PDB file of C-alpha atoms in Angstrom:
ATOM      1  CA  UNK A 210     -50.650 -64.768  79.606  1.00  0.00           C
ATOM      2  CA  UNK A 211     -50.750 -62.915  76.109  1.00  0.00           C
ATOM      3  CA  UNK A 212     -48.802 -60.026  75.622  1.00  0.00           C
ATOM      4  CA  UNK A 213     -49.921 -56.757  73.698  1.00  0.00           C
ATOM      5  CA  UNK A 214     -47.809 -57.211  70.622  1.00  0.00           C
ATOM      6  CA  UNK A 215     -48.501 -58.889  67.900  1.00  0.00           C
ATOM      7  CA  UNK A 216     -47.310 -62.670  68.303  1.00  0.00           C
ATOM      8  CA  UNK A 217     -45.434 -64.230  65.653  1.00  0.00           C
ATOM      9  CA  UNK A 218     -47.914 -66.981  64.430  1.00  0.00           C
ATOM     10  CA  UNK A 219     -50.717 -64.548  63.912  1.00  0.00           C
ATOM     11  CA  UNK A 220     -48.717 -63.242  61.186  1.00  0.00           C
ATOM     12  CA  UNK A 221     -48.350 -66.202  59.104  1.00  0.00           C
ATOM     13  CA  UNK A 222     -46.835 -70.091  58.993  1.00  0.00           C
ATOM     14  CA  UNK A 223     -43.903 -70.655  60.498  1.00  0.00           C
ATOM     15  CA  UNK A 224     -41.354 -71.519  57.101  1.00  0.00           C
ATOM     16  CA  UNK A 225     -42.489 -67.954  55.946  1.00  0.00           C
ATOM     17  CA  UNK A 226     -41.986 -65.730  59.192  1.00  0.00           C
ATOM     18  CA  UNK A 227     -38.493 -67.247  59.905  1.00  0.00           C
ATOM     19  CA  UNK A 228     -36.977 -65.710  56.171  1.00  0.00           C
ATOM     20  CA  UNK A 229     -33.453 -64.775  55.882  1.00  0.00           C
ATOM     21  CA  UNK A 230     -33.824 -61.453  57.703  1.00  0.00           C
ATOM     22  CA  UNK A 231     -35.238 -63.281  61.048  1.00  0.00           C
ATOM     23  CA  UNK A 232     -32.726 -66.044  60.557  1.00  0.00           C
ATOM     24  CA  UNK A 233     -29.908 -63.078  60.824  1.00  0.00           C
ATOM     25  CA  UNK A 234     -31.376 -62.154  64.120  1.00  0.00           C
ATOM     26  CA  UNK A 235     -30.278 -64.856  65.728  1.00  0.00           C
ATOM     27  CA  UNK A 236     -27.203 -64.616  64.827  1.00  0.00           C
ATOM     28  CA  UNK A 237     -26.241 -61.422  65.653  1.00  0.00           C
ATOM     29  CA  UNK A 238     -28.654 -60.242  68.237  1.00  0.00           C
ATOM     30  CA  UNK A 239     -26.719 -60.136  71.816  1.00  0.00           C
ATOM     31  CA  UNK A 240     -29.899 -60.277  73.041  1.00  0.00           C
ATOM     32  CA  UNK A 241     -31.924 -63.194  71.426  1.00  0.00           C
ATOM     33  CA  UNK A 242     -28.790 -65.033  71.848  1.00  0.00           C
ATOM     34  CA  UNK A 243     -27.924 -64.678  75.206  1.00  0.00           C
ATOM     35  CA  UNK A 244     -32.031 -65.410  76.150  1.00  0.00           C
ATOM     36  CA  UNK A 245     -32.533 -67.934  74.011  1.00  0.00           C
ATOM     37  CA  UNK A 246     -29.276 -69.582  75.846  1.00  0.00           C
ATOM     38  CA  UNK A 247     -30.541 -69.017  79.439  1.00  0.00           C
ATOM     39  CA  UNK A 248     -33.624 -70.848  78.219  1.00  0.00           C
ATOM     40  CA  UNK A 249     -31.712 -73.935  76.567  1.00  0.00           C
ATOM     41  CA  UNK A 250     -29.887 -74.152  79.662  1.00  0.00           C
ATOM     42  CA  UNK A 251     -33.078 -73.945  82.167  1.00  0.00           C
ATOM     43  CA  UNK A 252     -34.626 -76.537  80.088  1.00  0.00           C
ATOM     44  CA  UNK A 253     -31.905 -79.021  80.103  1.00  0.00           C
ATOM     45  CA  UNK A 254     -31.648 -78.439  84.110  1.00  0.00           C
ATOM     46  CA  UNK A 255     -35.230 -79.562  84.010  1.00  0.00           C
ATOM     47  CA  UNK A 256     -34.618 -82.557  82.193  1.00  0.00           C
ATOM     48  CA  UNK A 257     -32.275 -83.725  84.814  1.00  0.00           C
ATOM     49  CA  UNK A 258     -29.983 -86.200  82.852  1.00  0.00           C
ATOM     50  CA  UNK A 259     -27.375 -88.376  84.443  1.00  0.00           C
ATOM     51  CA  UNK A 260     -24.687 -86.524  85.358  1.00  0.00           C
ATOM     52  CA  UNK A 261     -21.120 -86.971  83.676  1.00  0.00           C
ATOM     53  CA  UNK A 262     -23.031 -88.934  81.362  1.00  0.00           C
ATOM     54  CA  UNK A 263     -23.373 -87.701  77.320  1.00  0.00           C
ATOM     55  CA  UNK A 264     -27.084 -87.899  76.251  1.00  0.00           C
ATOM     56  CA  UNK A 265     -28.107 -88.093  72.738  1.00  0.00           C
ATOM     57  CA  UNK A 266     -30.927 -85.148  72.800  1.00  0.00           C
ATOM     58  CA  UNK A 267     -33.753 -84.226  70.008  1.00  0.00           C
ATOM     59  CA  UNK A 268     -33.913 -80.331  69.792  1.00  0.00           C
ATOM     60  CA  UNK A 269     -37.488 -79.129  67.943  1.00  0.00           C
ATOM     61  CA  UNK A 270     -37.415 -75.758  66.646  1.00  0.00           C
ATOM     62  CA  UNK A 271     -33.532 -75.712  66.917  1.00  0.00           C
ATOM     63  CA  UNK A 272     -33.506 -72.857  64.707  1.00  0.00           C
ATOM     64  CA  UNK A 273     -30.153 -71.371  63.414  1.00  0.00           C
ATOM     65  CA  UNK A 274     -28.233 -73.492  66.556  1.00  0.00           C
ATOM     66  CA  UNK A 275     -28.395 -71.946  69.187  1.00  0.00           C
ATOM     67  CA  UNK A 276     -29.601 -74.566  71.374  1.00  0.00           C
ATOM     68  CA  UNK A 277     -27.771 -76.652  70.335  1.00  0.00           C
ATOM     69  CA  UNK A 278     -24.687 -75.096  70.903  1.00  0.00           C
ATOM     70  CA  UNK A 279     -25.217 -75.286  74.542  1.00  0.00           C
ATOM     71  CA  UNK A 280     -26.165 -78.651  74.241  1.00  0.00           C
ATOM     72  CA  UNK A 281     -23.129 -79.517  73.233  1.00  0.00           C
ATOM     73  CA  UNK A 282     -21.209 -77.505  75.388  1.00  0.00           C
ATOM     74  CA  UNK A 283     -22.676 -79.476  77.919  1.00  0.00           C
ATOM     75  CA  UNK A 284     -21.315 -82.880  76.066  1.00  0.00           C
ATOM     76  CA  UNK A 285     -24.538 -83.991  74.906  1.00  0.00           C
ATOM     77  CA  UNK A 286     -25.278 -85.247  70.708  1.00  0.00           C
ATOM     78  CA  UNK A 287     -28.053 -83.747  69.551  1.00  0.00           C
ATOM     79  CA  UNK A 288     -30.629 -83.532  66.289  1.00  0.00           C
ATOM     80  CA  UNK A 289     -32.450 -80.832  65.448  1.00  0.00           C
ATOM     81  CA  UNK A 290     -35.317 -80.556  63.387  1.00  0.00           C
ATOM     82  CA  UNK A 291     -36.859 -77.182  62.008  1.00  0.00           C
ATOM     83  CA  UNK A 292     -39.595 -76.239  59.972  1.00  0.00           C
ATOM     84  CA  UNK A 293     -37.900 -73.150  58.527  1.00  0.00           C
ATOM     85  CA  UNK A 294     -35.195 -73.337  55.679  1.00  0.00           C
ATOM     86  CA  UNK A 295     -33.999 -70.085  56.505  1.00  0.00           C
ATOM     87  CA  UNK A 296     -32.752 -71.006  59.669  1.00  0.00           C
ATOM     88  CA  UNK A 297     -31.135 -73.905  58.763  1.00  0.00           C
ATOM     89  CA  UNK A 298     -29.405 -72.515  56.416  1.00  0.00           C
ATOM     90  CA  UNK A 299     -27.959 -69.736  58.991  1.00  0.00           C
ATOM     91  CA  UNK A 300     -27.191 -73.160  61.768  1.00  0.00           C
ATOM     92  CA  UNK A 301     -24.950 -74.299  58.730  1.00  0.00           C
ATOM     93  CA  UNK A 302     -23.593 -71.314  58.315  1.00  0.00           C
ATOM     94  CA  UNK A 303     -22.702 -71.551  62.131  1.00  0.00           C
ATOM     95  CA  UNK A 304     -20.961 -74.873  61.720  1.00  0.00           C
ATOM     96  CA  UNK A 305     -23.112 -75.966  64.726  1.00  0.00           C
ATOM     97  CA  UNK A 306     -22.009 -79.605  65.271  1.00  0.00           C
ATOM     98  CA  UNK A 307     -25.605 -81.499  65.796  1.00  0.00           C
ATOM     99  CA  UNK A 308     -27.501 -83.095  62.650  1.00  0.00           C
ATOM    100  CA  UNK A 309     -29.974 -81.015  61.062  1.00  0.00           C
ATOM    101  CA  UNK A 310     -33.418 -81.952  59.729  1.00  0.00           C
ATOM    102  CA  UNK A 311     -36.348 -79.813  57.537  1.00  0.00           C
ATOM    103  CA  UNK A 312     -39.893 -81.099  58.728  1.00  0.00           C
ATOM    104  CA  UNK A 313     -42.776 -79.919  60.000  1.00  0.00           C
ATOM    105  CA  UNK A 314     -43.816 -80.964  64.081  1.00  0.00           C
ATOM    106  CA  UNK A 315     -47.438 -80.955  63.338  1.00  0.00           C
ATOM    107  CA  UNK A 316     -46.401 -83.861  61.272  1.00  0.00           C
ATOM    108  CA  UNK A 317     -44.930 -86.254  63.800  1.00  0.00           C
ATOM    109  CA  UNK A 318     -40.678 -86.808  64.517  1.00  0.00           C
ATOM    110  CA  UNK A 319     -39.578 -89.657  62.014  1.00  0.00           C
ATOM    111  CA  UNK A 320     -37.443 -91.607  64.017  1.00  0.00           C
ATOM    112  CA  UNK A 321     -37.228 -95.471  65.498  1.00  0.00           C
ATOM    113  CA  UNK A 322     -38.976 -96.077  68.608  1.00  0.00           C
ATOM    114  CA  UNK A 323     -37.033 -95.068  72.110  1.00  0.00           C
ATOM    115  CA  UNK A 324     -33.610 -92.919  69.618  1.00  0.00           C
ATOM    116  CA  UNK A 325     -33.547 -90.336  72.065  1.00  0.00           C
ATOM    117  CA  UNK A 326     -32.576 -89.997  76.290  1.00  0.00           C
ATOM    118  CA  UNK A 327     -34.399 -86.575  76.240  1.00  0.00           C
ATOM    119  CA  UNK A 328     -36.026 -83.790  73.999  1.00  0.00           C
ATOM    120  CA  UNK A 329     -36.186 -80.002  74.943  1.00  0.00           C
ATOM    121  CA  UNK A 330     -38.050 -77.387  72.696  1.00  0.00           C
ATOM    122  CA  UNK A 331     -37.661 -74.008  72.894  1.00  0.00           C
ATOM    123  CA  UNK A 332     -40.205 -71.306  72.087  1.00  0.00           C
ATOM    124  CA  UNK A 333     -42.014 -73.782  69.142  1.00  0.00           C
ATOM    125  CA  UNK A 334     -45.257 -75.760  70.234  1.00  0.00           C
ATOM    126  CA  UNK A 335     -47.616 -73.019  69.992  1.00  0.00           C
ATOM    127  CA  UNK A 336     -47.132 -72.309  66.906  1.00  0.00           C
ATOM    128  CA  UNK A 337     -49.006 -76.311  66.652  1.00  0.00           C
ATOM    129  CA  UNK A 338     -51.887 -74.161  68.100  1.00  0.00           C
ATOM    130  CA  UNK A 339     -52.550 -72.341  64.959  1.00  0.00           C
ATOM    131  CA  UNK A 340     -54.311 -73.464  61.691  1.00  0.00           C
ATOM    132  CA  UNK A 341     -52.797 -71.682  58.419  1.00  0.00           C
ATOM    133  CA  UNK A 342     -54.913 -73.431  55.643  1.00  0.00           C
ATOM    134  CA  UNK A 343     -57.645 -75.571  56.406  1.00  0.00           C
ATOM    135  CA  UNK A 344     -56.245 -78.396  56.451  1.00  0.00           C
ATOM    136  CA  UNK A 345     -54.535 -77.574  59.525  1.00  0.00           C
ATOM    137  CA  UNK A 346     -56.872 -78.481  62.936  1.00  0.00           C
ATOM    138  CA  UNK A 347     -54.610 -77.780  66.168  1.00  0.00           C
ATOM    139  CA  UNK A 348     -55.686 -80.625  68.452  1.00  0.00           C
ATOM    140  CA  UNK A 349     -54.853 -83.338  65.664  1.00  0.00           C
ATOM    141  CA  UNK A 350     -51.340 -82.049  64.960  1.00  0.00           C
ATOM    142  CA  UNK A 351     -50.870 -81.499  68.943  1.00  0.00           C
ATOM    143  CA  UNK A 352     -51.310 -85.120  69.324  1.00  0.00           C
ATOM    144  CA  UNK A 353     -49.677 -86.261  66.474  1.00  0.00           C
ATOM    145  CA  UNK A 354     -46.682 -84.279  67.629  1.00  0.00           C
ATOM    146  CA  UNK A 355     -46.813 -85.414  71.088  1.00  0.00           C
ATOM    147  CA  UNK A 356     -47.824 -89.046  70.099  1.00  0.00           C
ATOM    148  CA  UNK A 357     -44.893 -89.376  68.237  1.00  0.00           C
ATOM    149  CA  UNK A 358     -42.431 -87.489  70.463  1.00  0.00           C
ATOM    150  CA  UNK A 359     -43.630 -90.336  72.971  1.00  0.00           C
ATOM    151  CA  UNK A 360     -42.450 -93.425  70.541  1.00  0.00           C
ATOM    152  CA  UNK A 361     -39.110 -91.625  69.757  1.00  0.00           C
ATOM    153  CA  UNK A 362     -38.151 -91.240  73.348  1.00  0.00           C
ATOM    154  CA  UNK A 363     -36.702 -93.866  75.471  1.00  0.00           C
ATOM    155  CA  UNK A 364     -38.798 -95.090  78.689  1.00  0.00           C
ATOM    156  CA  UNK A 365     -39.087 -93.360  81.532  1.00  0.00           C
ATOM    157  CA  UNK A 366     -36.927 -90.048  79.601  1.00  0.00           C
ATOM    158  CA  UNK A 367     -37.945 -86.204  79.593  1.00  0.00           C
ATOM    159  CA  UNK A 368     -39.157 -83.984  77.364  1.00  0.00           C
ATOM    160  CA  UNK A 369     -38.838 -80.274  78.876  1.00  0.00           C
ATOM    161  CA  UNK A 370     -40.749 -77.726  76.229  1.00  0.00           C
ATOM    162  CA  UNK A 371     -40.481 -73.922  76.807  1.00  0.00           C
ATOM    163  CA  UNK A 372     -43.656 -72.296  75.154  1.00  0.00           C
ATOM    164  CA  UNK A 373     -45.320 -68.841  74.904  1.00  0.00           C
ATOM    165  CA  UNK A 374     -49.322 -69.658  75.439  1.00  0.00           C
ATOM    166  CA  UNK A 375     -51.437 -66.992  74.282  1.00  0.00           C
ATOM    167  CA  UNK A 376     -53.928 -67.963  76.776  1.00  0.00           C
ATOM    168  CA  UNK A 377     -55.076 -70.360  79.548  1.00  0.00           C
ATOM    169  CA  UNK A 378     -57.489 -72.185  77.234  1.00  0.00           C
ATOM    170  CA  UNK A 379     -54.561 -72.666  74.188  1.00  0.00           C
ATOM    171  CA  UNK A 380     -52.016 -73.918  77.221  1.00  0.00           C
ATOM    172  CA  UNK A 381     -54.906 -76.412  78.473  1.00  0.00           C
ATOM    173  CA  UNK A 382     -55.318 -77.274  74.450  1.00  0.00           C
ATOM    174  CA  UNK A 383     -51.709 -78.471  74.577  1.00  0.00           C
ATOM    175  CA  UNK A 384     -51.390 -80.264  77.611  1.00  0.00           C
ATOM    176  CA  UNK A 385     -55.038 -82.144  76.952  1.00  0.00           C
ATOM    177  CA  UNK A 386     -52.929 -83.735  73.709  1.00  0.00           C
ATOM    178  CA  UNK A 387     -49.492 -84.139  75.466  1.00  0.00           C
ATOM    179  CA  UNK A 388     -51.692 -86.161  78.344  1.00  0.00           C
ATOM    180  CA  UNK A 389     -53.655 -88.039  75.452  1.00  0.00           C
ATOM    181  CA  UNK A 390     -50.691 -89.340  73.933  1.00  0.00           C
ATOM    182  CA  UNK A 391     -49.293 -91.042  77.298  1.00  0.00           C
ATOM    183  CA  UNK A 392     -47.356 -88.439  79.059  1.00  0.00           C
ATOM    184  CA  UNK A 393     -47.273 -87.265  82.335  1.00  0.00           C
ATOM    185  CA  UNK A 394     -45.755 -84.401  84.150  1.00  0.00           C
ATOM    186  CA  UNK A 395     -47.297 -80.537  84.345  1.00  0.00           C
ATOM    187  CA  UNK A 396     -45.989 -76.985  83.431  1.00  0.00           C
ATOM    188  CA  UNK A 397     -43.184 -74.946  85.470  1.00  0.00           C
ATOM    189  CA  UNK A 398     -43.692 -71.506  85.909  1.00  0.00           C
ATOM    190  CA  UNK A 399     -40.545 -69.257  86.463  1.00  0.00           C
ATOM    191  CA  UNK A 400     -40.495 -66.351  87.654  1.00  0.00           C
ATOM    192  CA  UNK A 401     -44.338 -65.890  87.807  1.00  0.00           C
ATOM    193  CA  UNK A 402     -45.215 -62.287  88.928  1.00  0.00           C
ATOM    194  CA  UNK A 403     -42.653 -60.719  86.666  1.00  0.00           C
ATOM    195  CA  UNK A 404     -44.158 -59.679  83.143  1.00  0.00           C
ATOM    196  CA  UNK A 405     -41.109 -60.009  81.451  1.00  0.00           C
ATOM    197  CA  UNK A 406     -39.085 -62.382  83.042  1.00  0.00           C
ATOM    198  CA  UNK A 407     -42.103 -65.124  83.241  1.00  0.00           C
ATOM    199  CA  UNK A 408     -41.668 -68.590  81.429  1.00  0.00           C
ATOM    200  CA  UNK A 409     -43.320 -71.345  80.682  1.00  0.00           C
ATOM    201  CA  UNK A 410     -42.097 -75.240  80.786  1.00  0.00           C
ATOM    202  CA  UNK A 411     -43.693 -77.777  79.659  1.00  0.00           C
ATOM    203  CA  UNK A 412     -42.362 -81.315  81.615  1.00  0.00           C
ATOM    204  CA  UNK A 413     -43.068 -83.933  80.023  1.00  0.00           C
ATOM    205  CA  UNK A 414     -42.418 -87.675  81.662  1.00  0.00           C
ATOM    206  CA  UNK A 415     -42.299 -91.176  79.320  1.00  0.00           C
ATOM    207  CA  UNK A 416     -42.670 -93.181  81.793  1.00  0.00           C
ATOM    208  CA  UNK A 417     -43.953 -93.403  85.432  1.00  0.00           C
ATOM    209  CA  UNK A 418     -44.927 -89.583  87.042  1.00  0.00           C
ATOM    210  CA  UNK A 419     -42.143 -88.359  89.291  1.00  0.00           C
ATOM    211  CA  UNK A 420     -41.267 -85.229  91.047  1.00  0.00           C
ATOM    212  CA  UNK A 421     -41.963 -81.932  88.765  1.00  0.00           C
ATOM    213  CA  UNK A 422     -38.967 -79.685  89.872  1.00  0.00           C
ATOM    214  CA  UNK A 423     -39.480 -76.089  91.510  1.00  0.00           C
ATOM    215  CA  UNK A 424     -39.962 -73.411  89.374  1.00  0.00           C
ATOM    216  CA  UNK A 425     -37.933 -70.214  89.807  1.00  0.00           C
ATOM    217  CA  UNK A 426     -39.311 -67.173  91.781  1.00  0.00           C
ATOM    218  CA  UNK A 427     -38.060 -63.637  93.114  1.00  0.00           C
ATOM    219  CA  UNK A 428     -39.037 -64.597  96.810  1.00  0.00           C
ATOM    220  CA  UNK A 429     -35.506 -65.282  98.955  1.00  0.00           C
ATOM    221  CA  UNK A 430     -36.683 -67.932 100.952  1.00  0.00           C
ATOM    222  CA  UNK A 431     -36.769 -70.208  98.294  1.00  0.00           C
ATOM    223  CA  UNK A 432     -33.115 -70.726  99.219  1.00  0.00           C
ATOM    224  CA  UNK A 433     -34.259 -72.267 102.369  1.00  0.00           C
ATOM    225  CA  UNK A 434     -35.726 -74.941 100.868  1.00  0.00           C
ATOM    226  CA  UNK A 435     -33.711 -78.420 100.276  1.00  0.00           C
ATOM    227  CA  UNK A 436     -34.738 -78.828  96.939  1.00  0.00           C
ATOM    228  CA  UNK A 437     -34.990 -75.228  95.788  1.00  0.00           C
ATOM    229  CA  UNK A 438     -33.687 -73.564  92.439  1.00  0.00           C
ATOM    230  CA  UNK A 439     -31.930 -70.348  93.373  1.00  0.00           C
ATOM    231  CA  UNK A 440     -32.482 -67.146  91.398  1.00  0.00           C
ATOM    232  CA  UNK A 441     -29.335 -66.565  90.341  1.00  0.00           C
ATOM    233  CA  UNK A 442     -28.624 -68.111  86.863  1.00  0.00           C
ATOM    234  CA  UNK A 443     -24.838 -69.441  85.835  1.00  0.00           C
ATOM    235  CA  UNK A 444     -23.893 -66.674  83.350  1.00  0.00           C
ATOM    236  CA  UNK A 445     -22.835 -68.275  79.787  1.00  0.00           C
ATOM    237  CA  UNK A 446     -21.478 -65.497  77.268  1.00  0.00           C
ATOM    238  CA  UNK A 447     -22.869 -67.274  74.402  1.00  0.00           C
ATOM    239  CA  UNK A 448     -21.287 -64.778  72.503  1.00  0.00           C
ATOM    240  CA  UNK A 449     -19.058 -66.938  72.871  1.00  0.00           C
ATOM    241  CA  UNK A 450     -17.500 -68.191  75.731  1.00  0.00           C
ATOM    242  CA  UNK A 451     -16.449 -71.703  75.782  1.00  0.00           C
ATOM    243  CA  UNK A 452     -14.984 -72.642  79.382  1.00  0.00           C
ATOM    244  CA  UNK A 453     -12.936 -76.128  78.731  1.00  0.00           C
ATOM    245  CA  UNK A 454     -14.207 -78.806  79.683  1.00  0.00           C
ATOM    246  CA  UNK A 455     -13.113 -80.527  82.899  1.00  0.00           C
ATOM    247  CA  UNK A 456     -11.281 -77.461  84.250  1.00  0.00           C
ATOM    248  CA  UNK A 457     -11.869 -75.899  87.715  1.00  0.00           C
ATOM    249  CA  UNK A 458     -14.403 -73.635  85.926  1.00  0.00           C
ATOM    250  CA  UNK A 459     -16.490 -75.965  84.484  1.00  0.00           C
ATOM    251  CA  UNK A 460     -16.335 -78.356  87.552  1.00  0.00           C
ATOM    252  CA  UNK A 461     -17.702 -75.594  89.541  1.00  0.00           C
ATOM    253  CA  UNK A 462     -20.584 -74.492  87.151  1.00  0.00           C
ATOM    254  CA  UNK A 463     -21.398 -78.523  86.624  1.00  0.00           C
ATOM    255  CA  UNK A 464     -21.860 -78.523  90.684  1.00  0.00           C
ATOM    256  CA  UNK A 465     -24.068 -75.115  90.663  1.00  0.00           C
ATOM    257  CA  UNK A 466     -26.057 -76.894  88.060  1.00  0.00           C
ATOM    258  CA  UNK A 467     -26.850 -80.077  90.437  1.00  0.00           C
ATOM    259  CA  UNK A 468     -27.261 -78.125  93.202  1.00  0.00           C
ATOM    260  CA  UNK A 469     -30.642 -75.942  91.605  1.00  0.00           C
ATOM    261  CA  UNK A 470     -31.606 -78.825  90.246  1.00  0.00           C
ATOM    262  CA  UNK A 471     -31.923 -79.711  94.468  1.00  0.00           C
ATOM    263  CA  UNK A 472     -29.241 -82.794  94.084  1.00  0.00           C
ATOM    264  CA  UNK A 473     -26.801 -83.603  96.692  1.00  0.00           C
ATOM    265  CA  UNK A 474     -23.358 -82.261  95.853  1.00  0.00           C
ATOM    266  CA  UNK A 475     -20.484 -82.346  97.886  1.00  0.00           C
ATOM    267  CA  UNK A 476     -18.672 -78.691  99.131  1.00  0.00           C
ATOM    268  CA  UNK A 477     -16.499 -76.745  96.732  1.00  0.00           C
ATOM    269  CA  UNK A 478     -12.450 -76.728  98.361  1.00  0.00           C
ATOM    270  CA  UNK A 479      -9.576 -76.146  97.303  1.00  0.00           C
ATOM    271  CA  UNK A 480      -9.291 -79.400  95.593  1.00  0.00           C
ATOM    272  CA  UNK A 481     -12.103 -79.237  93.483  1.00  0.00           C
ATOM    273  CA  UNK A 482     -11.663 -79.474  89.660  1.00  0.00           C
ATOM    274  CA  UNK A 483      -7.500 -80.405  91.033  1.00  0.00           C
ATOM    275  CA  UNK A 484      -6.402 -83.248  88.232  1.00  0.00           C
ATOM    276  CA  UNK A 485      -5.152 -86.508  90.895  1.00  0.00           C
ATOM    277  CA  UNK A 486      -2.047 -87.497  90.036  1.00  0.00           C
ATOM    278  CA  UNK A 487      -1.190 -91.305  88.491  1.00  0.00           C
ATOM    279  CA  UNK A 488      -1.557 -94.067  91.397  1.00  0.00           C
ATOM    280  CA  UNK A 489       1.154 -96.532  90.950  1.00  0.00           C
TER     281      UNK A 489
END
């Protein structure tokens, strides 16, 4: 579960690693954009919102944007809240269209009870799992985080949190708190024999415990399933392509997305994404 580099929060807190320079990187690295995008867009299949429907989201660790970019791509509103001025700064610099706030996760999310129809995180919670003054003790900022992610969502919504745990014992550390502060749900592997392609999601439910959706894997009878993801992933350009929204294109990547996400969907033809004409 670790890897044999160095991870990012052993080398300090969070406001300090993410300066100016690693801000840049995600602006201008092909690569970090185009995987941090194929993780946004995993995690909000796994949130499994209403379809057609615009969500207002929560994104923590949103970083310099590029989450939320594809959130609203999608149609969603969205707030993002970062610990790291940095970053901010370079998601202004963007012009990405959610709201932006500074603050800290470890301290809680100030907002009113049941804002938000979902939350999705990507690569931040473990960095709750480290103390950097002694202040700091991981379990108590886990549950405040997760306590208060609880009270901000509305009942019965999803929080879907992709995370890097350093080990098996720092992944049970977080779920413990997550299950302490009235979730339910579990953790979705993709993709789990492949050392570089192998993530983790965290699912988080607000309400009653329903189905935790398939994770991802090479094996090709997955596609035999009803309910199966396939492998292939929709491929988004972030770099940037923006298809328009209700065209043939996006129609047909909207349908894709239901149908991993193991939803009935009716068959693509020739009239699919066709605008009707007026009925008089």
């Amino acid at each position: 579960m670790a890897c044999g580099r160095k991870r990012p929060e052993h080398g300090g807190p969070p406001e300090l690693y993410y300066d100016k320079n690693e801000a840049q990187k995600y602006v201008r690295n092909s690569r970090m954009i185009d995987v941090q995008t194929k993780m946004t867009g995993r995690a909000l299949e796994l949130l499994c919102l209403p379809e057609g429907q615009p969500c207002y989201l929560l994104d923590i660790g949103c970083g310099s944007g590029l989450s939320g970019d594809y959130l609203s791509d999608e149609g969603h509103y969205w707030v993002g809240i970062d610990i790291s001025p940095a970053m901010l700064d370079a998601a202004l610099d963007r012009e990405t269209e959610g709201d932006l706030l500074l603050g800290d996760m470890g301290q809680g999310i100030p907002f009113k009870p049941g804002t938000f129809d979902g939350c999705i995180s990507i690569s931040a919670v473990q960095w709750l799992c480290n103390a950097n003054k002694k202040s700091d003790i991981p379990a108590k900022r886990l549950y405040c985080f997760f306590s208060s992610l609880y009270s901000v969502l509305v009942r019965g919504a999803r929080a879907v949190l992709q995370l890097y745990p350093e080990n098996s014992e720092q992944l049970e550390l977080i779920t413990v708190q997550a299950t302490k502060a009235g979730f339910t749900g579990g953790v979705v592997v993709d993709f789990p024999n492949s050392a570089k392609a192998k993530k983790f999601y965290l699912c988080l439910f607000s309400g009653p415990a329903t189905f935790l959706p398939k994770a991802l894997t090479e094996a090709t009878d997955e596609e035999a399933t009803e309910s199966a993801f396939t492998r292939e992933r929709v491929q988004r350009s972030m770099a940037r392509r923006r298809v328009v929204r209700k065209s043939r294109e996006w129609v047909l990547e909207k349908k894709e997305r239901r149908r991993r996400q193991g939803k009935e969907v009716r068959p693509d033809t020739q009239y699919t994404g066709r605008k009707r004409k007026p009925r008089f």
